[in-house]
CSV table of N, CA and C in Angstrom, one decimal:
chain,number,residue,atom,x,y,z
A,1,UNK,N,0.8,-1.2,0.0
A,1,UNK,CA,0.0,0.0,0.0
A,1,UNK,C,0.9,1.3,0.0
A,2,UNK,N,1.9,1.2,0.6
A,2,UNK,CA,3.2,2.7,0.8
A,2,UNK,C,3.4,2.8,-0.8
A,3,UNK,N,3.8,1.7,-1.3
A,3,UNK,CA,4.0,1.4,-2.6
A,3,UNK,C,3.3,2.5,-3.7
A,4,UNK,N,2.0,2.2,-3.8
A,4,UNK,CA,1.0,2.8,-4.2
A,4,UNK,C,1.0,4.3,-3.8
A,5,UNK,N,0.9,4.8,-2.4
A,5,UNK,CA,1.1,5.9,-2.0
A,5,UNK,C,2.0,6.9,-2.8
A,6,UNK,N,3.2,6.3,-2.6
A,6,UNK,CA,4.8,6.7,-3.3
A,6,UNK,C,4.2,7.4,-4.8
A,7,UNK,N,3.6,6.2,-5.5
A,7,UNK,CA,3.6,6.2,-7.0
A,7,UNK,C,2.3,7.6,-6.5
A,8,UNK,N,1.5,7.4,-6.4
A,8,UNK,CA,0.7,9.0,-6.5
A,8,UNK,C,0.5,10.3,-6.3
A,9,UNK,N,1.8,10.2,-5.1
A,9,UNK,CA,2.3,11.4,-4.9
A,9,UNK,C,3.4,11.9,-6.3
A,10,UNK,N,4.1,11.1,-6.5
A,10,UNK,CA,4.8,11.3,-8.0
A,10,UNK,C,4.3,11.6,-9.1
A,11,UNK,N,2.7,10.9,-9.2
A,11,UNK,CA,2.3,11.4,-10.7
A,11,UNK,C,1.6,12.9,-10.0
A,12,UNK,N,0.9,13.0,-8.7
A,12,UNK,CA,0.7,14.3,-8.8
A,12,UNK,C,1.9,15.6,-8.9
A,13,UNK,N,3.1,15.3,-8.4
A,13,UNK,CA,4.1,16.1,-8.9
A,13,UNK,C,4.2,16.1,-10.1
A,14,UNK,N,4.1,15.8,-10.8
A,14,UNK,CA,4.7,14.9,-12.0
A,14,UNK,C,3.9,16.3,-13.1
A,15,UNK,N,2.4,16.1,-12.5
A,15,UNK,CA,1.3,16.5,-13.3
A,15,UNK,C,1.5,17.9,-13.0
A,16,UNK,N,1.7,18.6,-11.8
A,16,UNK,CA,1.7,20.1,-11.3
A,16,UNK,C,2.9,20.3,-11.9
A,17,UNK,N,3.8,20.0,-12.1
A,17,UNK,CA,4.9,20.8,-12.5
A,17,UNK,C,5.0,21.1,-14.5
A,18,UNK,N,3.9,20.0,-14.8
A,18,UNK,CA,3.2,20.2,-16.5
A,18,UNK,C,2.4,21.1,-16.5
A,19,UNK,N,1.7,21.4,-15.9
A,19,UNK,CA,0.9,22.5,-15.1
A,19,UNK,C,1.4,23.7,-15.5
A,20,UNK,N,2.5,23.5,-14.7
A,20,UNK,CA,3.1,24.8,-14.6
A,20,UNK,C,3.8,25.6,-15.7
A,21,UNK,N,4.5,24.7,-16.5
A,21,UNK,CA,5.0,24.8,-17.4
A,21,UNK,C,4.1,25.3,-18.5
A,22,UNK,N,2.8,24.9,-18.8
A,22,UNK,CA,2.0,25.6,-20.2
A,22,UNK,C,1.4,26.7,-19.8
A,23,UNK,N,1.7,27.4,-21.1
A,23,UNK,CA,0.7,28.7,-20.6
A,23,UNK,C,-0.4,29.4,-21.6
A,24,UNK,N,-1.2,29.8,-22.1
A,24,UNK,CA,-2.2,29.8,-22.7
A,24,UNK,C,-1.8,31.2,-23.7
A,25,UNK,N,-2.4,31.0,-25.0
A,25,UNK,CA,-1.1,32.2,-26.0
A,25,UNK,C,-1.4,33.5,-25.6
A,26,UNK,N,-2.2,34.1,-24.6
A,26,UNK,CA,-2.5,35.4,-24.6
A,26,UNK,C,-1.1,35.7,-23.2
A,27,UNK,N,-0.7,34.6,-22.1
A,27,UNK,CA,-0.3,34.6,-21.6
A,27,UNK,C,1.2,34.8,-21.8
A,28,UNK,N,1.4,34.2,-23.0
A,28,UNK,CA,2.8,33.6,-23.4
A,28,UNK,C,3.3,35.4,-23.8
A,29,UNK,N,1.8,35.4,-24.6
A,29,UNK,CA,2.5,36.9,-25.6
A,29,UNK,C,2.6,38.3,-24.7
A,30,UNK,N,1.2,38.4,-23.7
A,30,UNK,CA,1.9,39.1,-22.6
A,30,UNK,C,3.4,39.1,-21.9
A,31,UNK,N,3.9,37.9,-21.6
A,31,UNK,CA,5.2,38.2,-20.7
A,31,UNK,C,6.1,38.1,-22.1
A,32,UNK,N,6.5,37.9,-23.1
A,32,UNK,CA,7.4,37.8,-24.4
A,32,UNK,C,7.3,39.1,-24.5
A,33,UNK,N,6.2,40.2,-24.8
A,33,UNK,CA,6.5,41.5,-25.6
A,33,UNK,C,5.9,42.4,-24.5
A,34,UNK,N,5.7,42.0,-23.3
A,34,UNK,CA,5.4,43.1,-22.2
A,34,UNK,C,4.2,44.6,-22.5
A,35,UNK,N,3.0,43.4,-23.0
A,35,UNK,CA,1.7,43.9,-23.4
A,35,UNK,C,0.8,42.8,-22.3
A,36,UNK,N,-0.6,43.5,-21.8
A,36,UNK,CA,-1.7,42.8,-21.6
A,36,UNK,C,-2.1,42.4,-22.6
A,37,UNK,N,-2.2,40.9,-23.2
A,37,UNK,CA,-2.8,40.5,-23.8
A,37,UNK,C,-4.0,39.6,-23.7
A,38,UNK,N,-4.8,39.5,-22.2
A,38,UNK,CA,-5.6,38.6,-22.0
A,38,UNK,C,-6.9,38.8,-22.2
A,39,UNK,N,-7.0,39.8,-22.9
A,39,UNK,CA,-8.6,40.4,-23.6
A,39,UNK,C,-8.6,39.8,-25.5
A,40,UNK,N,-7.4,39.3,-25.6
A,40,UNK,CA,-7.2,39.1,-27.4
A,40,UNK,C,-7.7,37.6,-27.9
A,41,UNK,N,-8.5,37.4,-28.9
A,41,UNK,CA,-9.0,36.2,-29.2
A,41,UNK,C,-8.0,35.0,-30.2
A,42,UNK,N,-7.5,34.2,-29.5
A,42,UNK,CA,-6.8,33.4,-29.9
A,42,UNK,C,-7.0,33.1,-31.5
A,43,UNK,N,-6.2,33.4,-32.6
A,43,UNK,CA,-6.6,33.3,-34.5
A,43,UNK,C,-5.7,32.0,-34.6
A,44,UNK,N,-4.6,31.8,-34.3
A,44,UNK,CA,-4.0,30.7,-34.7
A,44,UNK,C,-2.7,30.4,-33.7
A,45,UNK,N,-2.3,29.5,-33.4
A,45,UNK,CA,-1.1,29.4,-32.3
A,45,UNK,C,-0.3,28.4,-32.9
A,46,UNK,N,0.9,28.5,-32.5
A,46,UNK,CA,1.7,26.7,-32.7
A,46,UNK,C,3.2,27.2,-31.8
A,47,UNK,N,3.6,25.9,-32.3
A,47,UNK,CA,5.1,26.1,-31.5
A,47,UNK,C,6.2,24.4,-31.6
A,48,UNK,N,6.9,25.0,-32.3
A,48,UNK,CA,8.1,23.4,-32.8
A,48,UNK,C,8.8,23.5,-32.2
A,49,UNK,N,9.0,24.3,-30.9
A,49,UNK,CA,9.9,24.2,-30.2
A,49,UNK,C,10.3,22.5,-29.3
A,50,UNK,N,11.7,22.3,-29.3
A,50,UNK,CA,11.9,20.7,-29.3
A,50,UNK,C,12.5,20.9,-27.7
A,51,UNK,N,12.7,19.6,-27.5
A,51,UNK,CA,13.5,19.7,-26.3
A,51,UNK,C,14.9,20.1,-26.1
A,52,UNK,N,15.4,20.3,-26.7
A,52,UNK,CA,16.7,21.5,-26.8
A,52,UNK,C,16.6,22.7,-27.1
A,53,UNK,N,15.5,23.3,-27.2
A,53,UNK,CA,14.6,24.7,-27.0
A,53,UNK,C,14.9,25.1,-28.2
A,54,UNK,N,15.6,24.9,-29.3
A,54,UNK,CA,14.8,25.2,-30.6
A,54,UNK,C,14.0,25.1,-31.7
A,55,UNK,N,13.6,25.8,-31.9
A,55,UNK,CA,12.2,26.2,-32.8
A,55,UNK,C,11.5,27.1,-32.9
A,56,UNK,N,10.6,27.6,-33.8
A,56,UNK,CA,9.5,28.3,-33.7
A,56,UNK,C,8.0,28.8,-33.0
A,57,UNK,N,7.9,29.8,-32.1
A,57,UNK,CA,6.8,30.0,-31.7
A,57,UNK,C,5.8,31.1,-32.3
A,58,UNK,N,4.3,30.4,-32.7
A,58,UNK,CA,3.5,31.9,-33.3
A,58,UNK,C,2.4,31.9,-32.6
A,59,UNK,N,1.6,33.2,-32.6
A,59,UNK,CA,0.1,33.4,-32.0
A,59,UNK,C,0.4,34.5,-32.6
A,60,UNK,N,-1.2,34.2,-33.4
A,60,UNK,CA,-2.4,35.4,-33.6
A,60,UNK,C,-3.2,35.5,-32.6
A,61,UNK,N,-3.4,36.4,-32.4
A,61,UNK,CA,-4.4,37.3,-31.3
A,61,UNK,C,-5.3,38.4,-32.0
A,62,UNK,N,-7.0,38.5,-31.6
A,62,UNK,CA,-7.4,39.4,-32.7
A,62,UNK,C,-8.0,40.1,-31.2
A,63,UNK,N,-8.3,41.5,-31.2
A,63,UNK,CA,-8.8,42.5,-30.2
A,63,UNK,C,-10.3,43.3,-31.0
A,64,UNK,N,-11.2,43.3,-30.5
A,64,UNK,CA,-11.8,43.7,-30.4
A,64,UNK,C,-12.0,45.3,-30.1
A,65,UNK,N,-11.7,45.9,-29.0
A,65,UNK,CA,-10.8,47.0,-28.9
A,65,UNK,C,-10.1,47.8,-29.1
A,66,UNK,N,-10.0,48.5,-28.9
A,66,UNK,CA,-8.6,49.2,-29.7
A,66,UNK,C,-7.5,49.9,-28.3
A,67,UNK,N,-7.5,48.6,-26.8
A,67,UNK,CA,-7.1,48.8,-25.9
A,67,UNK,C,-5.4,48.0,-26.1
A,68,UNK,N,-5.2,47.6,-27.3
A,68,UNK,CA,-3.9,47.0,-27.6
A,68,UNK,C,-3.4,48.3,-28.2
A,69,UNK,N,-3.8,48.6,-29.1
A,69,UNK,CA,-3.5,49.8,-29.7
A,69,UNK,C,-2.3,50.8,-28.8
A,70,UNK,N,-3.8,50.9,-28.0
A,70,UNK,CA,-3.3,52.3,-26.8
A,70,UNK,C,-2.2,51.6,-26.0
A,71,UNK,N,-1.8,50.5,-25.4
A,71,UNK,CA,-0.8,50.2,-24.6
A,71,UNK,C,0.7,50.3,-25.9
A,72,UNK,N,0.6,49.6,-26.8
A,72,UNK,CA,1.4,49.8,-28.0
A,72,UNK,C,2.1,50.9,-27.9
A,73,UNK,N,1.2,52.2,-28.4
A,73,UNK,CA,1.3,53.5,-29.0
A,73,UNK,C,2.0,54.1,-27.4
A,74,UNK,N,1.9,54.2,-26.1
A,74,UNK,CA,2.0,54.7,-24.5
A,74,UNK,C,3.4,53.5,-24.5
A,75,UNK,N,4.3,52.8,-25.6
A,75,UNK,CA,5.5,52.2,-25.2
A,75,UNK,C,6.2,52.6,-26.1
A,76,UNK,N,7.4,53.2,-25.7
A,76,UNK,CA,8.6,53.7,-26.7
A,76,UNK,C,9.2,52.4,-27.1
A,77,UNK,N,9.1,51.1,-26.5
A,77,UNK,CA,9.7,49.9,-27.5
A,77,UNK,C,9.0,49.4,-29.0
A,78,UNK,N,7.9,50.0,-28.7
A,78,UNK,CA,6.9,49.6,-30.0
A,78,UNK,C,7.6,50.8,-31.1
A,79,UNK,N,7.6,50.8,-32.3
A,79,UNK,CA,8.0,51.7,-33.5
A,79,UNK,C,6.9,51.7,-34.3
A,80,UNK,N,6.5,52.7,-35.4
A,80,UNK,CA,5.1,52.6,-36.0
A,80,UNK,C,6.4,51.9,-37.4
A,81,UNK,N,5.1,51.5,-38.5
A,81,UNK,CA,5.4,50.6,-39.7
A,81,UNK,C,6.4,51.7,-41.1
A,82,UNK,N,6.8,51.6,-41.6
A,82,UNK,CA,7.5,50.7,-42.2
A,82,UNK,C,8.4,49.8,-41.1
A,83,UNK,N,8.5,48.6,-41.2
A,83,UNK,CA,9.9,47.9,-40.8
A,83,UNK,C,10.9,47.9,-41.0
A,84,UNK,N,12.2,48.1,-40.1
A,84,UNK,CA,13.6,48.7,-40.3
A,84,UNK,C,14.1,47.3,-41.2
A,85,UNK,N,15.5,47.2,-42.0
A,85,UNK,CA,15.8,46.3,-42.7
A,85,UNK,C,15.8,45.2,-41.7
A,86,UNK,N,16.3,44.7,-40.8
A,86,UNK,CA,16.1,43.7,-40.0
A,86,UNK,C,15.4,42.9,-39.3
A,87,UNK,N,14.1,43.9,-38.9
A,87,UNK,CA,12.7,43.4,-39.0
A,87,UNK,C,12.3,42.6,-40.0
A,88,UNK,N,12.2,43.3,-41.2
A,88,UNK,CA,11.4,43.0,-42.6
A,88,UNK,C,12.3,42.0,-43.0
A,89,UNK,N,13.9,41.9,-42.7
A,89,UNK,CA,14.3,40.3,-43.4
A,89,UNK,C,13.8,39.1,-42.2
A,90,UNK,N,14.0,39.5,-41.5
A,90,UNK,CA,13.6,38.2,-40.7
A,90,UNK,C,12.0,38.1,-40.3
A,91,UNK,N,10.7,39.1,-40.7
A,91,UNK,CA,10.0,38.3,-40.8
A,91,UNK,C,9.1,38.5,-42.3
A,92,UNK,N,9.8,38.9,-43.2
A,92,UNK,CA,9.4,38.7,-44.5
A,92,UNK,C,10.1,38.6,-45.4
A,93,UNK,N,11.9,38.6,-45.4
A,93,UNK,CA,12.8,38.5,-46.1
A,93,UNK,C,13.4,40.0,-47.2
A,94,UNK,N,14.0,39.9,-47.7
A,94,UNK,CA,14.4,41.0,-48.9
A,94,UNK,C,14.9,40.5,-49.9
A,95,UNK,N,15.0,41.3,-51.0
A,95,UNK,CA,15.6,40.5,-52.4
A,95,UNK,C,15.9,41.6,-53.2
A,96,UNK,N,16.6,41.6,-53.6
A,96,UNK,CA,17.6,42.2,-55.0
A,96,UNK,C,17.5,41.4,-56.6
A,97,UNK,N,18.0,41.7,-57.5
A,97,UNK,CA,18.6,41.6,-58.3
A,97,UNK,C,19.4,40.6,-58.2
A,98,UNK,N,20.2,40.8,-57.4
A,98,UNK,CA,21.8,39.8,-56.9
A,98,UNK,C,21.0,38.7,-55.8
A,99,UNK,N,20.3,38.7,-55.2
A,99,UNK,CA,20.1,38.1,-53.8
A,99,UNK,C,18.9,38.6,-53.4
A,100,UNK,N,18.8,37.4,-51.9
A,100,UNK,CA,17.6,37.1,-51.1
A,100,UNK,C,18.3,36.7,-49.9
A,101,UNK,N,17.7,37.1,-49.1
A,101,UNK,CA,18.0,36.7,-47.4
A,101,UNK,C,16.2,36.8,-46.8
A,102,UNK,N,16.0,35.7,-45.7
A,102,UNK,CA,15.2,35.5,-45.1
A,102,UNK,C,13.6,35.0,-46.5
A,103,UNK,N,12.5,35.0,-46.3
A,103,UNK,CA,12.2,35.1,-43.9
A,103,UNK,C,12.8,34.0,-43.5
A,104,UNK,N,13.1,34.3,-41.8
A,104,UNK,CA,13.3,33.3,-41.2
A,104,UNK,C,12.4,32.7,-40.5
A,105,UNK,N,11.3,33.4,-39.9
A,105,UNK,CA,10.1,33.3,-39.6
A,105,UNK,C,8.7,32.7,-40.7
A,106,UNK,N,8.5,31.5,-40.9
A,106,UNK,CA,8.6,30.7,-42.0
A,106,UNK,C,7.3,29.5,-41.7
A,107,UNK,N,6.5,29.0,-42.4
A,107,UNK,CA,5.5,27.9,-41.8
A,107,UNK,C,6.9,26.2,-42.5
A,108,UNK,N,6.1,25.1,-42.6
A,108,UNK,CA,6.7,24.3,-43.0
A,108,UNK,C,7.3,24.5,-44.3
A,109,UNK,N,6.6,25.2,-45.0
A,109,UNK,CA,6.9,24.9,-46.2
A,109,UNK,C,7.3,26.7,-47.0
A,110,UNK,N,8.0,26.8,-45.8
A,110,UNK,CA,9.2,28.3,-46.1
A,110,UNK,C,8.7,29.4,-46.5
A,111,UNK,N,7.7,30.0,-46.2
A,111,UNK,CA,6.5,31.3,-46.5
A,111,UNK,C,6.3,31.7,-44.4
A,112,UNK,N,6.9,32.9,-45.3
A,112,UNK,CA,6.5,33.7,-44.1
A,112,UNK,C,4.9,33.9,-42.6
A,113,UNK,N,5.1,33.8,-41.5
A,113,UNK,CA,4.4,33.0,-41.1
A,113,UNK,C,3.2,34.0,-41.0
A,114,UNK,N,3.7,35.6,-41.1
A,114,UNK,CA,3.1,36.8,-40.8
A,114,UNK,C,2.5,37.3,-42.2
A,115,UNK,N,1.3,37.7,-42.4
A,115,UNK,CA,0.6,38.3,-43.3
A,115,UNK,C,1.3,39.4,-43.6
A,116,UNK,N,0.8,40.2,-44.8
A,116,UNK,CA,1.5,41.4,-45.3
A,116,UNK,C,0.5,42.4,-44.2
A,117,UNK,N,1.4,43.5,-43.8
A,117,UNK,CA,1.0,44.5,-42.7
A,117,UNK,C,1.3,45.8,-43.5
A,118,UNK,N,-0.1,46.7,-43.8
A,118,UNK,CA,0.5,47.9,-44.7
A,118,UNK,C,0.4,48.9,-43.3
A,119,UNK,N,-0.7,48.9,-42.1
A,119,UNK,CA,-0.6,49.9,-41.1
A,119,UNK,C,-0.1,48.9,-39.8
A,120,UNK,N,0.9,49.9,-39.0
A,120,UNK,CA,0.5,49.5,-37.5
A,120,UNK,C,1.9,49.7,-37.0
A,121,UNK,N,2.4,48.9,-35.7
A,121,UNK,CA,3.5,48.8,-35.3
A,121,UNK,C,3.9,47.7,-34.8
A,122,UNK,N,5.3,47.8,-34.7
A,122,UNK,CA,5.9,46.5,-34.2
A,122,UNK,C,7.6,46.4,-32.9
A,123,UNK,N,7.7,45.3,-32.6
A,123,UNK,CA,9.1,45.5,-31.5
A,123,UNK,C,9.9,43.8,-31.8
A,124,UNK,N,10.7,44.5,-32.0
A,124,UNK,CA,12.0,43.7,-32.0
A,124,UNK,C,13.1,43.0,-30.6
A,125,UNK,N,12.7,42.2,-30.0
A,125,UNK,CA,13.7,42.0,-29.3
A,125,UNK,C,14.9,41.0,-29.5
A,126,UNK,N,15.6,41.4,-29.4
A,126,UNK,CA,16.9,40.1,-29.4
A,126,UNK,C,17.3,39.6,-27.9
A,127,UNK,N,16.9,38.4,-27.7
A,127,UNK,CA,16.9,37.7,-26.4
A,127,UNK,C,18.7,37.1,-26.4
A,128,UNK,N,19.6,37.2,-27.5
A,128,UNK,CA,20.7,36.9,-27.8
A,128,UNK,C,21.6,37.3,-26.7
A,129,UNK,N,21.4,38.9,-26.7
A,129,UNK,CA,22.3,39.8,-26.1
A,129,UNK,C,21.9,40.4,-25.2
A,130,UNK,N,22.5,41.2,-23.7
A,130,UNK,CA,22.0,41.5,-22.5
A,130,UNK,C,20.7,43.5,-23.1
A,131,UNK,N,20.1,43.0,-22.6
A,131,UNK,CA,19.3,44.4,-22.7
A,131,UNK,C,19.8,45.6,-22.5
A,132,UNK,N,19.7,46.2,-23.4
A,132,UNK,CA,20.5,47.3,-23.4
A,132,UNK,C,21.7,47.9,-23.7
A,133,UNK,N,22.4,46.7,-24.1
A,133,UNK,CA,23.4,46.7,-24.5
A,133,UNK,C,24.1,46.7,-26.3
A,134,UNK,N,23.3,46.2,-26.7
A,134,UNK,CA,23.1,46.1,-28.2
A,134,UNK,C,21.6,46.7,-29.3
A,135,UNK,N,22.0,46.8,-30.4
A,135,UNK,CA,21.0,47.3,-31.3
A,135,UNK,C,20.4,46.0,-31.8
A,136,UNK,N,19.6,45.7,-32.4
A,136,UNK,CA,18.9,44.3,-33.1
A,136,UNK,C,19.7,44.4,-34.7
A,137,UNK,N,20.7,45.4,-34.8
A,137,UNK,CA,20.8,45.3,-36.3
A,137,UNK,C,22.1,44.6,-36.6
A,138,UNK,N,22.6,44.0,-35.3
A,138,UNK,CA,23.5,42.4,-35.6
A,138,UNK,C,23.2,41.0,-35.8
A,139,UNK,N,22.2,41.0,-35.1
A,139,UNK,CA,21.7,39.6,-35.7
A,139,UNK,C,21.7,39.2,-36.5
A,140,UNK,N,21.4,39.8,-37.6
A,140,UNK,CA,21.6,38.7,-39.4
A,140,UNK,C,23.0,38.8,-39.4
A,141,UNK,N,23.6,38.9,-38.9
A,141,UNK,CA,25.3,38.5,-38.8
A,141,UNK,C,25.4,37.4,-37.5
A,142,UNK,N,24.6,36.6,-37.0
A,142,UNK,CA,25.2,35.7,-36.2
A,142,UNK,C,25.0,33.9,-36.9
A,143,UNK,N,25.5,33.3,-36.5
A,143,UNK,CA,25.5,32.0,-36.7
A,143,UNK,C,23.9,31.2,-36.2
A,144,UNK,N,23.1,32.1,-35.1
A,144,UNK,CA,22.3,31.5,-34.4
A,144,UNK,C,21.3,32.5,-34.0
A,145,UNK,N,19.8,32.3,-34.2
A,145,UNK,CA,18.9,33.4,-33.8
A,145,UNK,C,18.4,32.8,-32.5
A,146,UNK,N,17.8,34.1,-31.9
A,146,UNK,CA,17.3,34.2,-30.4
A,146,UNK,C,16.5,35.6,-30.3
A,147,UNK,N,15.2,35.3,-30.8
A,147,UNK,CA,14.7,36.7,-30.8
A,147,UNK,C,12.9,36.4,-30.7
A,148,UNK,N,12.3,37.7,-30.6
A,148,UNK,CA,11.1,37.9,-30.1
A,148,UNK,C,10.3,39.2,-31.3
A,149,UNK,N,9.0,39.0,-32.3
A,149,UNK,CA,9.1,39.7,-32.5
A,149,UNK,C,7.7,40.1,-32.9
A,150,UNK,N,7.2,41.4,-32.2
A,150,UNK,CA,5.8,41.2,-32.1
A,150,UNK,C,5.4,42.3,-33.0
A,151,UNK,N,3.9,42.2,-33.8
A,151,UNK,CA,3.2,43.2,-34.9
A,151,UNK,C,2.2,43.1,-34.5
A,152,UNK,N,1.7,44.5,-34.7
A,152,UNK,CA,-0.3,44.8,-34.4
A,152,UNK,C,0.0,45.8,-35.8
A,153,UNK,N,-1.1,45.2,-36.4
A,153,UNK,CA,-1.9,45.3,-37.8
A,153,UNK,C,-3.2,46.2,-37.1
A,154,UNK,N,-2.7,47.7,-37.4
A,154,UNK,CA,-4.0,48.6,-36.8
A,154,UNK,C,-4.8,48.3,-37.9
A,155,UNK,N,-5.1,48.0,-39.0
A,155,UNK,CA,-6.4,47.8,-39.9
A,155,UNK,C,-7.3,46.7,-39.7
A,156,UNK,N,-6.4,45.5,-38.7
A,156,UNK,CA,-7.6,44.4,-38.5
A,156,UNK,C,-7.4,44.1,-36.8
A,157,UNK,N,-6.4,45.3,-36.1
A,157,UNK,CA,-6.6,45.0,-35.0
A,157,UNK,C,-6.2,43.0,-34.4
A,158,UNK,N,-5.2,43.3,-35.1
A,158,UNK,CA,-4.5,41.9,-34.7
A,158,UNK,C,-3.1,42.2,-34.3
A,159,UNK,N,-2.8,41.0,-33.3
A,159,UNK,CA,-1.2,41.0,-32.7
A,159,UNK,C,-0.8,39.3,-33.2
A,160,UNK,N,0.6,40.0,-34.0
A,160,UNK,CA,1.1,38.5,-34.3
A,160,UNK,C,2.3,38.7,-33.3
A,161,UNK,N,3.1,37.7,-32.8
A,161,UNK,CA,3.5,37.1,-31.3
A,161,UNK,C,4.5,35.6,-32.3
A,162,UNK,N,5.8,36.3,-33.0
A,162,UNK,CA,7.0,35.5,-33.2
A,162,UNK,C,8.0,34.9,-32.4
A,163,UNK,N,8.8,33.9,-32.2
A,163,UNK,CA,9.6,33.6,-31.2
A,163,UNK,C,10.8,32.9,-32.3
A,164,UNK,N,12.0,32.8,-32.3
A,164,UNK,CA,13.0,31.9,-33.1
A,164,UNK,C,14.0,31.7,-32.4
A,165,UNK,N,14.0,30.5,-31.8
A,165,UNK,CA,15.8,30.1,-31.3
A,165,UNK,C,16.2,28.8,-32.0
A,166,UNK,N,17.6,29.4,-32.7
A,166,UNK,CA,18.1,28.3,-33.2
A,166,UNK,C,19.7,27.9,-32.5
């Protein structure tokens, strides 16, 4: 019977500490880009992230409101749209004449995972380097990404919520 005891105290650990670990996408995108997001209606979610923590994480979030807007617009991390070169290669790529680089932000089948955005704003973080200490505009010069990168589309009132570590 201790036997027994043993084993169910272990799966209840077992299970609280799974628990703990998921978090629900409005949650995720809240603490990633340092927005309330718990009013936003889940559009699409995923995440390939593996047990050596790389991979891809996305959420669409749609608002109703226009109370994303205003927390956005009230943060000097957010920038209004066009996207600076580094933005726009990593989540929609660039191309020349000569060349192409990105997206890196990409579904299976290598198409960007973010819709075309003509209004709104967006924030770039690189989780790479210590805060504050660096610009985002070294990254496409590293061997390895580590970054966060969020868009609100003011025409449909959506927040897309990117993650890449490779």
């Amino acid at each position: 019977m201790k036997k027994l005891g043993w084993i169910g105290i272990v799966l209840v650990f077992v299970f609280s500490l799974t628990a703990c670990g998921s978090k629900n996408p409005q949650a995720m995108v809240s603490e990633a880009l340092g927005v309330d997001a718990s009013t936003g209606s889940t559009m699409s979610s995923m995440d390939t992230h593996s047990g050596n923590g790389d991979g891809t994480a996305y959420v669409e979030l749609h608002f109703d409101s226009n109370e994303m807007v205003k927390q956005i617009q009230a943060d000097d991390a957010w920038k209004p749209f066009p996207l600076d070169k580094t933005a726009q290669t990593l989540v929609y790529g660039v191309s020349d004449e000569t060349s192409s680089v990105g997206p890196f932000l990409t579904d299976e089948e290598g198409k960007a995972l973010v819709p075309e955005i003509a209004n709104g704003y967006y924030r770039l973080i690189d989780r790479q380097v210590e805060q504050d200490k660096a610009t985002g505009a070294d990254i496409l010069n590293r061997a390895s990404f580590n970054f966060t990168v969020g868009l609100y589309d003011t025409d449909t009132n959506t927040l897309y919520c990117c993650e890449l570590d490779t």
